[in-house]
Coordinates of C-alpha atoms and ligand atoms in Angstrom, one line a residue:
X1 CA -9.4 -67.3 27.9
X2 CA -10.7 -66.9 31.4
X3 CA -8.3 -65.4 33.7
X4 CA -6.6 -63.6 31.4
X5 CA -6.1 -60.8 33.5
X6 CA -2.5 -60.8 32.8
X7 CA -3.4 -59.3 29.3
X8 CA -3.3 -55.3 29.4
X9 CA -7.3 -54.6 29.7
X10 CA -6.7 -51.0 29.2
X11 CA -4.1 -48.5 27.9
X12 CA -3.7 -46.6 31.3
X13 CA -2.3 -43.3 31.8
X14 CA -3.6 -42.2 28.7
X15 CA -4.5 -38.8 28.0
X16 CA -7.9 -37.9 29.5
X17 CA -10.2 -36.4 26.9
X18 CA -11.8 -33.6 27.5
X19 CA -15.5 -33.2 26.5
X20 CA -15.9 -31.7 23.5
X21 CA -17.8 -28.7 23.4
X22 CA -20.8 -28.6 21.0
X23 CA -21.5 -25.3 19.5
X24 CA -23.9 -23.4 22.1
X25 CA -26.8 -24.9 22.7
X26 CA -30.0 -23.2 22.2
X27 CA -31.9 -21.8 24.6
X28 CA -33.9 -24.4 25.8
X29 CA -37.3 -22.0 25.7
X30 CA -36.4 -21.6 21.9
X31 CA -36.0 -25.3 21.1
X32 CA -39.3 -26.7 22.9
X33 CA -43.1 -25.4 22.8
X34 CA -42.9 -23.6 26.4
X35 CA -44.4 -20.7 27.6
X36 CA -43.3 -18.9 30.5
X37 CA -45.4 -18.9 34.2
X38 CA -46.3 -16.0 35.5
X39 CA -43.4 -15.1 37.7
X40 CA -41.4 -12.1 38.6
X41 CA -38.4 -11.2 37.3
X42 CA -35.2 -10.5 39.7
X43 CA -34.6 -6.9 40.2
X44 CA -32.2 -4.8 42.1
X45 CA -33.9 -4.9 45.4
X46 CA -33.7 -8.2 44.9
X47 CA -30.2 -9.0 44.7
X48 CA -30.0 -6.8 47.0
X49 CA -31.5 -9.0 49.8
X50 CA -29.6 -11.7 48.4
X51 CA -26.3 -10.1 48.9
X52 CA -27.3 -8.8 52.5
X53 CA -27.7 -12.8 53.3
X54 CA -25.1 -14.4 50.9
X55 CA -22.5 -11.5 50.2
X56 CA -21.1 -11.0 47.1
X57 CA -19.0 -14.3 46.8
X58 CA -21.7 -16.5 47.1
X59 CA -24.0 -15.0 44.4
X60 CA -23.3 -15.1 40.4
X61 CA -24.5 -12.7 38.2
X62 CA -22.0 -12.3 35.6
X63 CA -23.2 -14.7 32.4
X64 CA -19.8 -16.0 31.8
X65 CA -19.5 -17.9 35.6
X66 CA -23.5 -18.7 34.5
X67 CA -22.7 -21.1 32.0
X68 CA -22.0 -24.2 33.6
X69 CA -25.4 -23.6 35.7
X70 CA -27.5 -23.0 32.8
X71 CA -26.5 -25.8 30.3
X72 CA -26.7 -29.2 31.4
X73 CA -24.5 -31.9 31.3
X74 CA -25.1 -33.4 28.0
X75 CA -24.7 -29.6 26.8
X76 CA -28.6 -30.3 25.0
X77 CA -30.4 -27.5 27.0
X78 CA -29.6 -23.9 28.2
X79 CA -31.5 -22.0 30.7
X80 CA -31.2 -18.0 31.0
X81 CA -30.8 -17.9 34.7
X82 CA -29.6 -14.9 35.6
X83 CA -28.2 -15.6 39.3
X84 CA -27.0 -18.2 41.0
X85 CA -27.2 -18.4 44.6
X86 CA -24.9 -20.5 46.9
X87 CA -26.2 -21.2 50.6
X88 CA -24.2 -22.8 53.3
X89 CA -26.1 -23.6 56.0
X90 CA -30.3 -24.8 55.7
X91 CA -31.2 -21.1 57.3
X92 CA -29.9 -19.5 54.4
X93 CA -32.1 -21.8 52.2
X94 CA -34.6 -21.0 54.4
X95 CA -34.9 -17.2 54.2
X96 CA -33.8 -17.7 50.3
X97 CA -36.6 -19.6 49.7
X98 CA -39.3 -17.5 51.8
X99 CA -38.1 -14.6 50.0
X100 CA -38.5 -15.8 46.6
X101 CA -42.1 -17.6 47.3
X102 CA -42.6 -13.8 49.1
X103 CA -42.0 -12.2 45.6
X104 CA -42.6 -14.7 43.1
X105 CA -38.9 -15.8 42.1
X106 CA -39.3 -19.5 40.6
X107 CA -36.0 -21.1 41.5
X108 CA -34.6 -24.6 40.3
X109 CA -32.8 -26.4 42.8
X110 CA -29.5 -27.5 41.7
X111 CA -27.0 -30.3 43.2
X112 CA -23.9 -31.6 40.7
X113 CA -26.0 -30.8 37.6
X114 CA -25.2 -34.4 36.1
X115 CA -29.6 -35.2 35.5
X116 CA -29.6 -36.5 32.2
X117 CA -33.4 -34.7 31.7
X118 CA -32.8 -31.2 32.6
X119 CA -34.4 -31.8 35.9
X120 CA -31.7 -29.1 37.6
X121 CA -31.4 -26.7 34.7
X122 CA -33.2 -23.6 34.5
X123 CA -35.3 -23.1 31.4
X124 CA -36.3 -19.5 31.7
X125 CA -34.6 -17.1 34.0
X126 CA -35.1 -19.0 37.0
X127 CA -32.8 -18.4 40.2
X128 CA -30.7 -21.1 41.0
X129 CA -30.2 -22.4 44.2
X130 CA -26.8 -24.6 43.9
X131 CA -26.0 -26.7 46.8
X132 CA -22.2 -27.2 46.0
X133 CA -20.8 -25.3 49.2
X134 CA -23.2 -27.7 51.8
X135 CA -20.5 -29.9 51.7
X136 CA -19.6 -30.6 55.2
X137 CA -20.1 -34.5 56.7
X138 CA -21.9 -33.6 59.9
X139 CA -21.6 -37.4 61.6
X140 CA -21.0 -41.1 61.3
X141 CA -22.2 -43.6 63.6
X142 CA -19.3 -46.0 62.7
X143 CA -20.7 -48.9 64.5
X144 CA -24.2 -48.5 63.5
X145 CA -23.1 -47.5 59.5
X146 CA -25.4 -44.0 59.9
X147 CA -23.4 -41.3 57.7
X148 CA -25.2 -38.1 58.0
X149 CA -24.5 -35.5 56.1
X150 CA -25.0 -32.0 53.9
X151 CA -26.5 -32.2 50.5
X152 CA -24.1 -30.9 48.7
X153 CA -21.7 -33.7 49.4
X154 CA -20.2 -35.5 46.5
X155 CA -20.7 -39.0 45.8
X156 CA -17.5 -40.0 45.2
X157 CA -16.7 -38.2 48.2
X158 CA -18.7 -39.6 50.8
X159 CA -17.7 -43.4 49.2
X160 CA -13.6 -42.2 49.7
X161 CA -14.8 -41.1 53.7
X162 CA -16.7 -44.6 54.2
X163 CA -13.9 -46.3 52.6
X164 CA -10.9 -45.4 54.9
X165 CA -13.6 -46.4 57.6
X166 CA -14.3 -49.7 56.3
X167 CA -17.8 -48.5 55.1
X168 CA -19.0 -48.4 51.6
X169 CA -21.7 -46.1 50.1
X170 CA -24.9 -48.1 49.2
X171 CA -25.2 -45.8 45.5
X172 CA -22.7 -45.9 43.0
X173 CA -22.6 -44.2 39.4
X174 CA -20.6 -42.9 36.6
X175 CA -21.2 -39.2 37.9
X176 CA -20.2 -40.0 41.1
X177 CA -17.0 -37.8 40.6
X178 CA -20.1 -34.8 40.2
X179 CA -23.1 -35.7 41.4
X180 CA -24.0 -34.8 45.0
X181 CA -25.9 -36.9 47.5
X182 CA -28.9 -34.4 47.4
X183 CA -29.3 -34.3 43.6
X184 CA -29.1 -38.6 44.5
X185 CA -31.8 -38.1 46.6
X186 CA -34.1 -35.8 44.7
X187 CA -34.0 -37.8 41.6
X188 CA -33.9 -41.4 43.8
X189 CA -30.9 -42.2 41.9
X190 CA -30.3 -45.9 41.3
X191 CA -26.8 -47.3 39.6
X192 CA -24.8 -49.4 39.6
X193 CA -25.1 -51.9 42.9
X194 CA -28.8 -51.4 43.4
X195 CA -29.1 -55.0 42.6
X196 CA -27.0 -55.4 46.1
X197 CA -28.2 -52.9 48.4
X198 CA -31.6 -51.7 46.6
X199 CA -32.5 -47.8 45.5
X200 CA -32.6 -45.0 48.0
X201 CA -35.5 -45.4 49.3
X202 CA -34.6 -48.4 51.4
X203 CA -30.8 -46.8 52.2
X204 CA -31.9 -43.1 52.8
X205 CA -32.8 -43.2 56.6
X206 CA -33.6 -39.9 57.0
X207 CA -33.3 -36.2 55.5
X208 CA -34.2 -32.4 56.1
X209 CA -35.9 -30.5 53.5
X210 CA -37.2 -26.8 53.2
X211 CA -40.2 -26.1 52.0
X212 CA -41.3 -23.5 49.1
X213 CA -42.2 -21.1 51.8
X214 CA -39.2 -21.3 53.9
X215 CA -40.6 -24.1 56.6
X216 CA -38.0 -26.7 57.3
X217 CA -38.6 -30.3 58.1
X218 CA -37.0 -32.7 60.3
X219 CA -37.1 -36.4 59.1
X220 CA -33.9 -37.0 60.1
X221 CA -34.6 -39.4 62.7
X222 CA -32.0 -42.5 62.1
X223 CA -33.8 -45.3 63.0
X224 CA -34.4 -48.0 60.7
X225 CA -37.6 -48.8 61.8
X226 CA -39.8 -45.7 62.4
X227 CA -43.5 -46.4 61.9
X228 CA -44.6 -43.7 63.5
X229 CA -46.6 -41.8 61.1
X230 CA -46.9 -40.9 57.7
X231 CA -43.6 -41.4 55.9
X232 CA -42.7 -38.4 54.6
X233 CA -39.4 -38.3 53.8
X234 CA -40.0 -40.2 50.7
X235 CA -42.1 -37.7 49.1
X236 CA -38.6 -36.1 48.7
X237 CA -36.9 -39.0 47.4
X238 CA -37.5 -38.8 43.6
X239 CA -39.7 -35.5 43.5
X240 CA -36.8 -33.7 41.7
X241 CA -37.1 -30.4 43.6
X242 CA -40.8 -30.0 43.0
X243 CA -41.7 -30.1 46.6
X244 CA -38.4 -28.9 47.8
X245 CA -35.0 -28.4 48.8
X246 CA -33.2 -31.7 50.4
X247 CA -30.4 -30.1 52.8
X248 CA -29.8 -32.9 54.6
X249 CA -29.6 -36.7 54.5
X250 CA -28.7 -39.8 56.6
X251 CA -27.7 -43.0 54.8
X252 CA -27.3 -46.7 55.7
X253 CA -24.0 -47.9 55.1
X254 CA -22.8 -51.1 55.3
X255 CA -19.3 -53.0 55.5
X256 CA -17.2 -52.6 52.9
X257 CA -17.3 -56.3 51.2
X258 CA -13.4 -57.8 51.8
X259 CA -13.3 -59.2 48.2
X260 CA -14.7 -58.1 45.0
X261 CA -14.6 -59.6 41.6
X262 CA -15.1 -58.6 38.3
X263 CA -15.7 -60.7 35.1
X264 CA -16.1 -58.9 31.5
X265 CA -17.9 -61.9 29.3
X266 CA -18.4 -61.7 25.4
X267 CA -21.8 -63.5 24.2
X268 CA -23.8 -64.4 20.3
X269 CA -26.8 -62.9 21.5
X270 CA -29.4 -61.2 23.6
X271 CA -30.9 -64.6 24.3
X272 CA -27.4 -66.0 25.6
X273 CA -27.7 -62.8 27.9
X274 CA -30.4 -63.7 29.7
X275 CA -29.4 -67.4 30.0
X276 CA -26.3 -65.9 32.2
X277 CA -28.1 -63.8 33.9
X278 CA -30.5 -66.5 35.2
X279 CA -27.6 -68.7 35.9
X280 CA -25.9 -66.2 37.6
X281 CA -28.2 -65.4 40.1
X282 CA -28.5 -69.2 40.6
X283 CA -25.1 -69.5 41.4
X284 CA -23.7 -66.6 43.4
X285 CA -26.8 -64.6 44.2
X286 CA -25.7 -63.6 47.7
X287 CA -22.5 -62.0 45.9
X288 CA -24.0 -60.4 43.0
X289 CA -23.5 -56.7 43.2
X290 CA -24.0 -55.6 39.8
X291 CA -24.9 -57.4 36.3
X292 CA -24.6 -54.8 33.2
X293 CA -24.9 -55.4 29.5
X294 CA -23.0 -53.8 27.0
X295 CA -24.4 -54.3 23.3
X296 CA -21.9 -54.1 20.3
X297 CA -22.3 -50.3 19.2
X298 CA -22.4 -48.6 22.7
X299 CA -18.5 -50.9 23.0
X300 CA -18.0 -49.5 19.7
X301 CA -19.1 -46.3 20.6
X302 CA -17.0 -46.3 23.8
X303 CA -13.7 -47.5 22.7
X304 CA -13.4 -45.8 18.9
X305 CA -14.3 -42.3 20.7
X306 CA -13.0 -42.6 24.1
X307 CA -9.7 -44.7 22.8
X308 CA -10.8 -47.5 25.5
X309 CA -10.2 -51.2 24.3
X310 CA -12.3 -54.6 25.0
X311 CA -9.7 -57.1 26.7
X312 CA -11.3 -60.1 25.2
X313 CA -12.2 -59.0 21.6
X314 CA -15.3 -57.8 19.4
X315 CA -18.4 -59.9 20.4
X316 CA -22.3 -58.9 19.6
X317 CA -23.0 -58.4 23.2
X318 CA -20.9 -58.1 26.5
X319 CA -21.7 -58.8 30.3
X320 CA -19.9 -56.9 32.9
X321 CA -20.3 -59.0 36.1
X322 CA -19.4 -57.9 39.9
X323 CA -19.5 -59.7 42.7
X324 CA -18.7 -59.2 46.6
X325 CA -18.5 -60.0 49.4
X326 CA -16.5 -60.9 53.1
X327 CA -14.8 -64.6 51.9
X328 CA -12.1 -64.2 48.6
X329 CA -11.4 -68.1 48.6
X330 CA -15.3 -69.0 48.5
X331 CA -16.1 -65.8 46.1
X332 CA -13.5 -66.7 43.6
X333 CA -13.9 -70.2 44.0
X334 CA -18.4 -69.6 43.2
X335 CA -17.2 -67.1 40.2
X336 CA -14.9 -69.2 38.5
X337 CA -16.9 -72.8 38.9
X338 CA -20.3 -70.2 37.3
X339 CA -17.9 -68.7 35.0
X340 CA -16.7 -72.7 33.6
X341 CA -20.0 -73.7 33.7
X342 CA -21.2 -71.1 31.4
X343 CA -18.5 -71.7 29.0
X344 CA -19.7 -75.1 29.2
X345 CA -23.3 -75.1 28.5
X346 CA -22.2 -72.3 25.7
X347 CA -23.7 -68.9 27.2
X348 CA -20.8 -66.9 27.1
X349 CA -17.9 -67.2 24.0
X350 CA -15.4 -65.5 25.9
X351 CA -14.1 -63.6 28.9
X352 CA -11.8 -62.8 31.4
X353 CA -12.0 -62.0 35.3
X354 CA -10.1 -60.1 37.8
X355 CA -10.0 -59.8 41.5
X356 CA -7.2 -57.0 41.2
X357 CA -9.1 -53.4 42.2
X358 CA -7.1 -51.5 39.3
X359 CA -7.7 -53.8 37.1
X360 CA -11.8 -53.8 38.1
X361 CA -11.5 -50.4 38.0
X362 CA -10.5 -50.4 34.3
X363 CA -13.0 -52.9 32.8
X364 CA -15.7 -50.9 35.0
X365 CA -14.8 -47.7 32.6
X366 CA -15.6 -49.3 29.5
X367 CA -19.2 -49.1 31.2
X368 CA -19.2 -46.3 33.0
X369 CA -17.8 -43.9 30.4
X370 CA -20.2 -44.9 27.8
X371 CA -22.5 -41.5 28.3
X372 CA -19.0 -39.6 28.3
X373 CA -18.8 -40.8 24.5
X374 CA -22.5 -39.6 23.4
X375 CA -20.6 -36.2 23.4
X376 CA -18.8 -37.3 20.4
X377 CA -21.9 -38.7 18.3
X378 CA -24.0 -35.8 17.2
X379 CA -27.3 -35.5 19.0
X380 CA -28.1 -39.0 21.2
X381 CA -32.0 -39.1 21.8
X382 CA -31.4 -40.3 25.4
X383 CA -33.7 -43.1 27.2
X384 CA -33.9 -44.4 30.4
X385 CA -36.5 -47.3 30.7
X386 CA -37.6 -49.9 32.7
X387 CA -38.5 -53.3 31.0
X388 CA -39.8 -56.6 31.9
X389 CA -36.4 -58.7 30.7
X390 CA -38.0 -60.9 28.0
X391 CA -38.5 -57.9 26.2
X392 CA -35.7 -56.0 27.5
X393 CA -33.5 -55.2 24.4
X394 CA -36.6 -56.2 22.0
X395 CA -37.2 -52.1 22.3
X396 CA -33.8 -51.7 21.1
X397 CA -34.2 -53.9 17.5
X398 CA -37.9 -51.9 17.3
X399 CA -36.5 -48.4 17.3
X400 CA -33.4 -49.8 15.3
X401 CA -36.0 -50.9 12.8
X402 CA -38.4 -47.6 12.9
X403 CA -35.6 -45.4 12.7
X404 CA -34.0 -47.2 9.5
X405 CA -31.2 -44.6 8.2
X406 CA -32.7 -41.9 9.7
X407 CA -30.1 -42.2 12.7
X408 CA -26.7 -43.7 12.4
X409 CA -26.8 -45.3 15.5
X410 CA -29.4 -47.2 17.8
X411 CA -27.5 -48.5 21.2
X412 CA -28.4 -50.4 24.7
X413 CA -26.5 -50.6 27.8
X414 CA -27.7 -50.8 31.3
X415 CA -28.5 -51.9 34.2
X416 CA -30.1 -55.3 33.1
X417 CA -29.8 -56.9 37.1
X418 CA -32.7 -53.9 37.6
X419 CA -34.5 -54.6 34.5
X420 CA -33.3 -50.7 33.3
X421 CA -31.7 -50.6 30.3
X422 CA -30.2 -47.3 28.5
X423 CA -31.7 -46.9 24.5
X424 CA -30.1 -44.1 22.9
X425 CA -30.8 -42.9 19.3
X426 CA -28.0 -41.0 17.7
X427 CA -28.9 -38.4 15.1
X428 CA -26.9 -35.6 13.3
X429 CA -28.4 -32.7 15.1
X430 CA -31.4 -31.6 17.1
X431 CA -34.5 -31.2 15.5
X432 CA -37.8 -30.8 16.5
X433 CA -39.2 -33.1 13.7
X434 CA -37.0 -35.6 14.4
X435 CA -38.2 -35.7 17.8
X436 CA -41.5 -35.8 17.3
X437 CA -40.8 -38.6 15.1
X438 CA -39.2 -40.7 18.1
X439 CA -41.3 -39.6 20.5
X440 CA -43.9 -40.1 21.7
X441 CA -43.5 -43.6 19.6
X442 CA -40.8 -45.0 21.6
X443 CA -43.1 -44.4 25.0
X444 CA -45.7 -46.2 23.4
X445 CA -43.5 -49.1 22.7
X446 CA -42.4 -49.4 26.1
X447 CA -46.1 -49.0 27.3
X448 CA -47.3 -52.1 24.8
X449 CA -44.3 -54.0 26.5
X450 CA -45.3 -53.2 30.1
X451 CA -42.4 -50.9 30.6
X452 CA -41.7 -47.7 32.6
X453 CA -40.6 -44.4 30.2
X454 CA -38.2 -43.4 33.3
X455 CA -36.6 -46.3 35.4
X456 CA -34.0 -43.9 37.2
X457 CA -33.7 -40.8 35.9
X458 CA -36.4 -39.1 36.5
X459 CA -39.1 -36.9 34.1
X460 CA -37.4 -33.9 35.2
X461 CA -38.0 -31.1 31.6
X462 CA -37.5 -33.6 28.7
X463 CA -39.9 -36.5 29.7
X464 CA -42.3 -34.4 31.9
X465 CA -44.8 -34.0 28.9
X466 CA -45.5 -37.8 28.8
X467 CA -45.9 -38.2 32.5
X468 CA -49.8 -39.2 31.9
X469 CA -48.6 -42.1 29.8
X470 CA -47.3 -43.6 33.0
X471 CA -49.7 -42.5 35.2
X472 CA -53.8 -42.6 36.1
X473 CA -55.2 -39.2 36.0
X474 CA -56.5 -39.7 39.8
X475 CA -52.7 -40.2 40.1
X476 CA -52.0 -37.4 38.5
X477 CA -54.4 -35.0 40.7
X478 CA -53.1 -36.5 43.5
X479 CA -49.7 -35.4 42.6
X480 CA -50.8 -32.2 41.5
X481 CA -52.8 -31.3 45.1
X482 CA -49.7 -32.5 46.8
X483 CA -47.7 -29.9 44.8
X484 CA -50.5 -27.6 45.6
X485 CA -50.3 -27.7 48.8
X486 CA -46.4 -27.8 49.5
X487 CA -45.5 -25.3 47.2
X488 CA -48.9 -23.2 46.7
X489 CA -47.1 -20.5 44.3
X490 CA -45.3 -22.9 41.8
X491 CA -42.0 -21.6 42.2
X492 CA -40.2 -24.9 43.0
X493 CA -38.7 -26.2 39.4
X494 CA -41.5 -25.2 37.6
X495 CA -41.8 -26.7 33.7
X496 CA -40.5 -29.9 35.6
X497 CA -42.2 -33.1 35.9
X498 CA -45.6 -32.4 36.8
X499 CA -46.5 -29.4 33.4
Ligands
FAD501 C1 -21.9 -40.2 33.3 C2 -23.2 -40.2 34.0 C3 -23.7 -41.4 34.5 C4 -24.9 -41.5 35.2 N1 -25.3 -42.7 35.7 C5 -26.5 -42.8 36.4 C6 -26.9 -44.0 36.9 O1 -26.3 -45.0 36.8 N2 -28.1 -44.0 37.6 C7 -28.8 -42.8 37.8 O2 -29.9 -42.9 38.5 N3 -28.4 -41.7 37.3 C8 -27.3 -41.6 36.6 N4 -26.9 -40.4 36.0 C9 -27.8 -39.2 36.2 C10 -27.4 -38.3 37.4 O3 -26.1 -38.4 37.7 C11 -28.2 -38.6 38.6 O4 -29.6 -38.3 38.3 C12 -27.8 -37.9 39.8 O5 -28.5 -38.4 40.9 C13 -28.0 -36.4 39.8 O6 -27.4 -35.8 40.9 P1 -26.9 -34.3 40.8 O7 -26.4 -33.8 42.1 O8 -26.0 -34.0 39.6 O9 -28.3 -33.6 40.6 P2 -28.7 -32.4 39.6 O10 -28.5 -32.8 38.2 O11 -28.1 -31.2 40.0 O12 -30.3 -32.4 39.9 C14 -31.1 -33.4 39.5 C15 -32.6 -33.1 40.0 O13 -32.6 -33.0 41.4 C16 -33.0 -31.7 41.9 N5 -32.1 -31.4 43.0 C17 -30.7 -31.4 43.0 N6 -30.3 -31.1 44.3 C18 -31.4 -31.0 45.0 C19 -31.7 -30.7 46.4 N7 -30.7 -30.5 47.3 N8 -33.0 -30.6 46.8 C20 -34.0 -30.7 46.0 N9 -33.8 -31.0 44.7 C21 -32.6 -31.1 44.2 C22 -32.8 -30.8 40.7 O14 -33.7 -29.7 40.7 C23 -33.1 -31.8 39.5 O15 -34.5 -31.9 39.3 C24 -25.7 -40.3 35.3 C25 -25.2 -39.1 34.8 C26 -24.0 -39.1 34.2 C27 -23.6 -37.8 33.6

């Protein structure tokens, strides 16, 4: 069955679905025990300054151009913003933000508005500051692989730029079509090829950032090794807009690998998982960009709702495997001798493997559109959680088990090259009570198994309440002095990680 890549992997061309729409959410303030801080609300004199700065096309007011701003992706959690502004340039965030820390307007920062925990959506009447129209590329050092650029620039974007310049962007994910490089930034997004080219932290060379009270700061100095000083720029890189507002950013890039290849593997178990990912990195671990695992109901989930198929058949757990790199004889010849040997030694049951882009492209979707099909199973209880691997999809049987018919489906996917694996819980509807039963329970299984409650998303609102779980409390008053300090009024995404 290997190299059956002839075989149709996926219906393309098919219609594209669009998501569908859950009834309104509620108002975020209305679902969770919140109270709001003590900060003023925008008045006329108000909007007034912000139309003097902006003018009138770059400021929404009217509730119906609102809604995408105030409810978030996953359509869970709706904020009552009542303006969105839309700077250009860093000086209009600049004066925007020392006006609002001048009068007491919290703001919530705002990139693509992909976070999966309501990091970027408002939860009280919060002005938004949306970075869609910083979109402009401001240089590449082609040689040197420095792209530096607004951050408002979309992902997707700035990978399609790179591309037709033999570059690729270091971060890739399924919002890339959405997300923008400074929403990447602020939540230290990792992926899908971190396993390659390591998280943001390593790859983000430099960035500019404005401070609650209006003070910008230069880190963008390019070089890649710049001990001078404290390194500040990475306070910015994961803070989620608490400390403040990313408006620029220079990334490493790197040559675009010359060959790429992608192998979709069906296994018996979790344990046969492992033993290929071991093997894997044993054989081709200069090549390895990205090992993901798929178990049976988040394939099910994926290809019954989003009318995707498996090319190689129903199997208890699936492996999607991408390599690449700058020799295609040598790559395929190290993919297909670890792909025999696997089938050999009875790892994998079954698979198939292509070195045809298109056809990457398509097995890559059954993996990448899996959070697309939560839309279409009632309310998914959403985790994103790091895990020591012998343990890695353990958390997944446990909650399978605590949950019992309380939930009609218990999934995993992820990222298992980074230890980060996706658990959702899929329920009828919200509740409070049910979440309270799952949580805080399922943080204190992936405390008693050494894990981490957030591996990439951030805490942003939903997991911002557990944040002590994770951390000391010297951490914690560390943290909270920093914030102090930086943004002395509170007004930068308040009810947002640090409550
Ligand atoms: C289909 C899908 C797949 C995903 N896959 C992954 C994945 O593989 N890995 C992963 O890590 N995430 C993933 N995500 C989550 C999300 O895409 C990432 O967190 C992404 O980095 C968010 O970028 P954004 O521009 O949409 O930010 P937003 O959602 O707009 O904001 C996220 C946070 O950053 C803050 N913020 C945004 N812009 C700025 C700025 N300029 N300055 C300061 N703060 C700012 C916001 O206040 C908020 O706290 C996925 C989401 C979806 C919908």
């Amino acid at each position: 069955m290997l190299k059956n890549v002839s075989r149709a992997l996926l219906r393309e061309g098919r219609k594209v679905y669009k998501h569908k729409l859950h009834s309104k959410p509620n108002f975020t303030k209305n679902n969770y025990d919140v109270v709001r801080g003590n900060y003023n609300y925008v008045e006329e004199e108000h909007l007034n300054y912000f139309r003097s700065l902006l003018g009138e096309s770059r400021i929404f007011t009217d509730l119906s151009d609102l809604e995408k701003y105030n409810v978030d992706w996953n359509r869970y959690l709706r904020g009552a913003s009542q303006i969105v502004l839309k700077p250009k340039t860093t000086e209009e965030v600049s004066k925007i933000l020392t006006f609002c820390n001048h009068h007491r307007l919290a703001v919530s920062p705002q990139g693509g508005h992909t976070g999966m925990v309501g990091g970027a959506t408002p939860v009280f009447d919060e002005v938004i500051i949306s970075t869609e129209l910083m979109n402009e590329i401001i240089s590449l050092d082609e040689k040197a692989g420095i792209l530096t650029c607004l951050a408002g620039c979309v992902l997707q974007n700035l990978d399609e730029y790179l591309a037709e310049r033999n570059l690729i962007f270091p971060l890739d994910l399924g919002a890339k079509g959405s997300c923008q490089i400074g929403g990447n930034v602020s939540t230290n997004a990792g992926g899908l090829r971190v396993l390659k080219y390591g998280n943001l932290h390593g790859n983000v060379l430099g960035l500019e950032a404005v401070q609650a009270n209006g003070v910008v700061l230069d880190f963008l100095t390019c070089h890649k090794k710049d001990n001078t000083g404290y390194h500040l720029k990475h306070l910015f890189i994961g803070s989620e807009g608490t400390l403040g507002v990313v408006t620029k950013v220079a990334v490493q890039c790197k040559l675009r690998p010359k060959s790429l290849h992608v192998a979709f593997l069906g296994l018996q178990s979790f344990d046969k998982v492992l033993q290929t990912f071991y093997k894997a990195k044993q054989d081709m671990d200069e090549i390895l960009t990205a090992f993901e695992v798929i178990d049976a109901p988040s394939m099910d989930l994926v290809t019954s709702k989003l009318e995707l198929e498996s090319p190689i058949g129903d199997y208890p757990f699936y492996v999607l495997i991408e390599t690449t790199g700058s020799n295609e004889e040598h790559d395929e010849e190290k993919v297909n001798q670890f792909l025999e040997s696997c089938l050999k030694k009875h790892h994998i049951l079954n698979g198939t493997v292509t070195g045809e882009i298109s056809k990457a492209r398509g097995i890559w979707q059954l993996r990448e559109k899996i959070p697309e099909a939560f839309k279409y199973d009632g309310y998914v209880f959403m985790y994103d959680i790091s895990l020591p691997l012998d343990h890695y999809y353990k958390l997944v049987d446990d909650m399978r088990e605590y949950m019992g018919d309380k939930s009609h489906r218990v999934y995993g996917f992820g990222h298992i090259g980074d230890g980060n694996i996706h658990l959702q819980i899929s329920v009828k509807e919200f509740s409070p009570e049910m979440k309270s039963f799952i949580e805080p329970y399922i943080f204190h299984q992936t405390k008693k198994y050494n894990g981490s409650i957030s591996a990439e998303h951030g805490m942003g609102f939903l997991k911002a309440k557990y944040l002590h779980m994770m951390k000391t409390p010297e951490t914690i008053n560390l943290m909270k002095n920093v914030k102090q300090m930086m943004d002395p009024n509170g007004i930068l995404n308040p009810y947002k990680v640090l409550v």
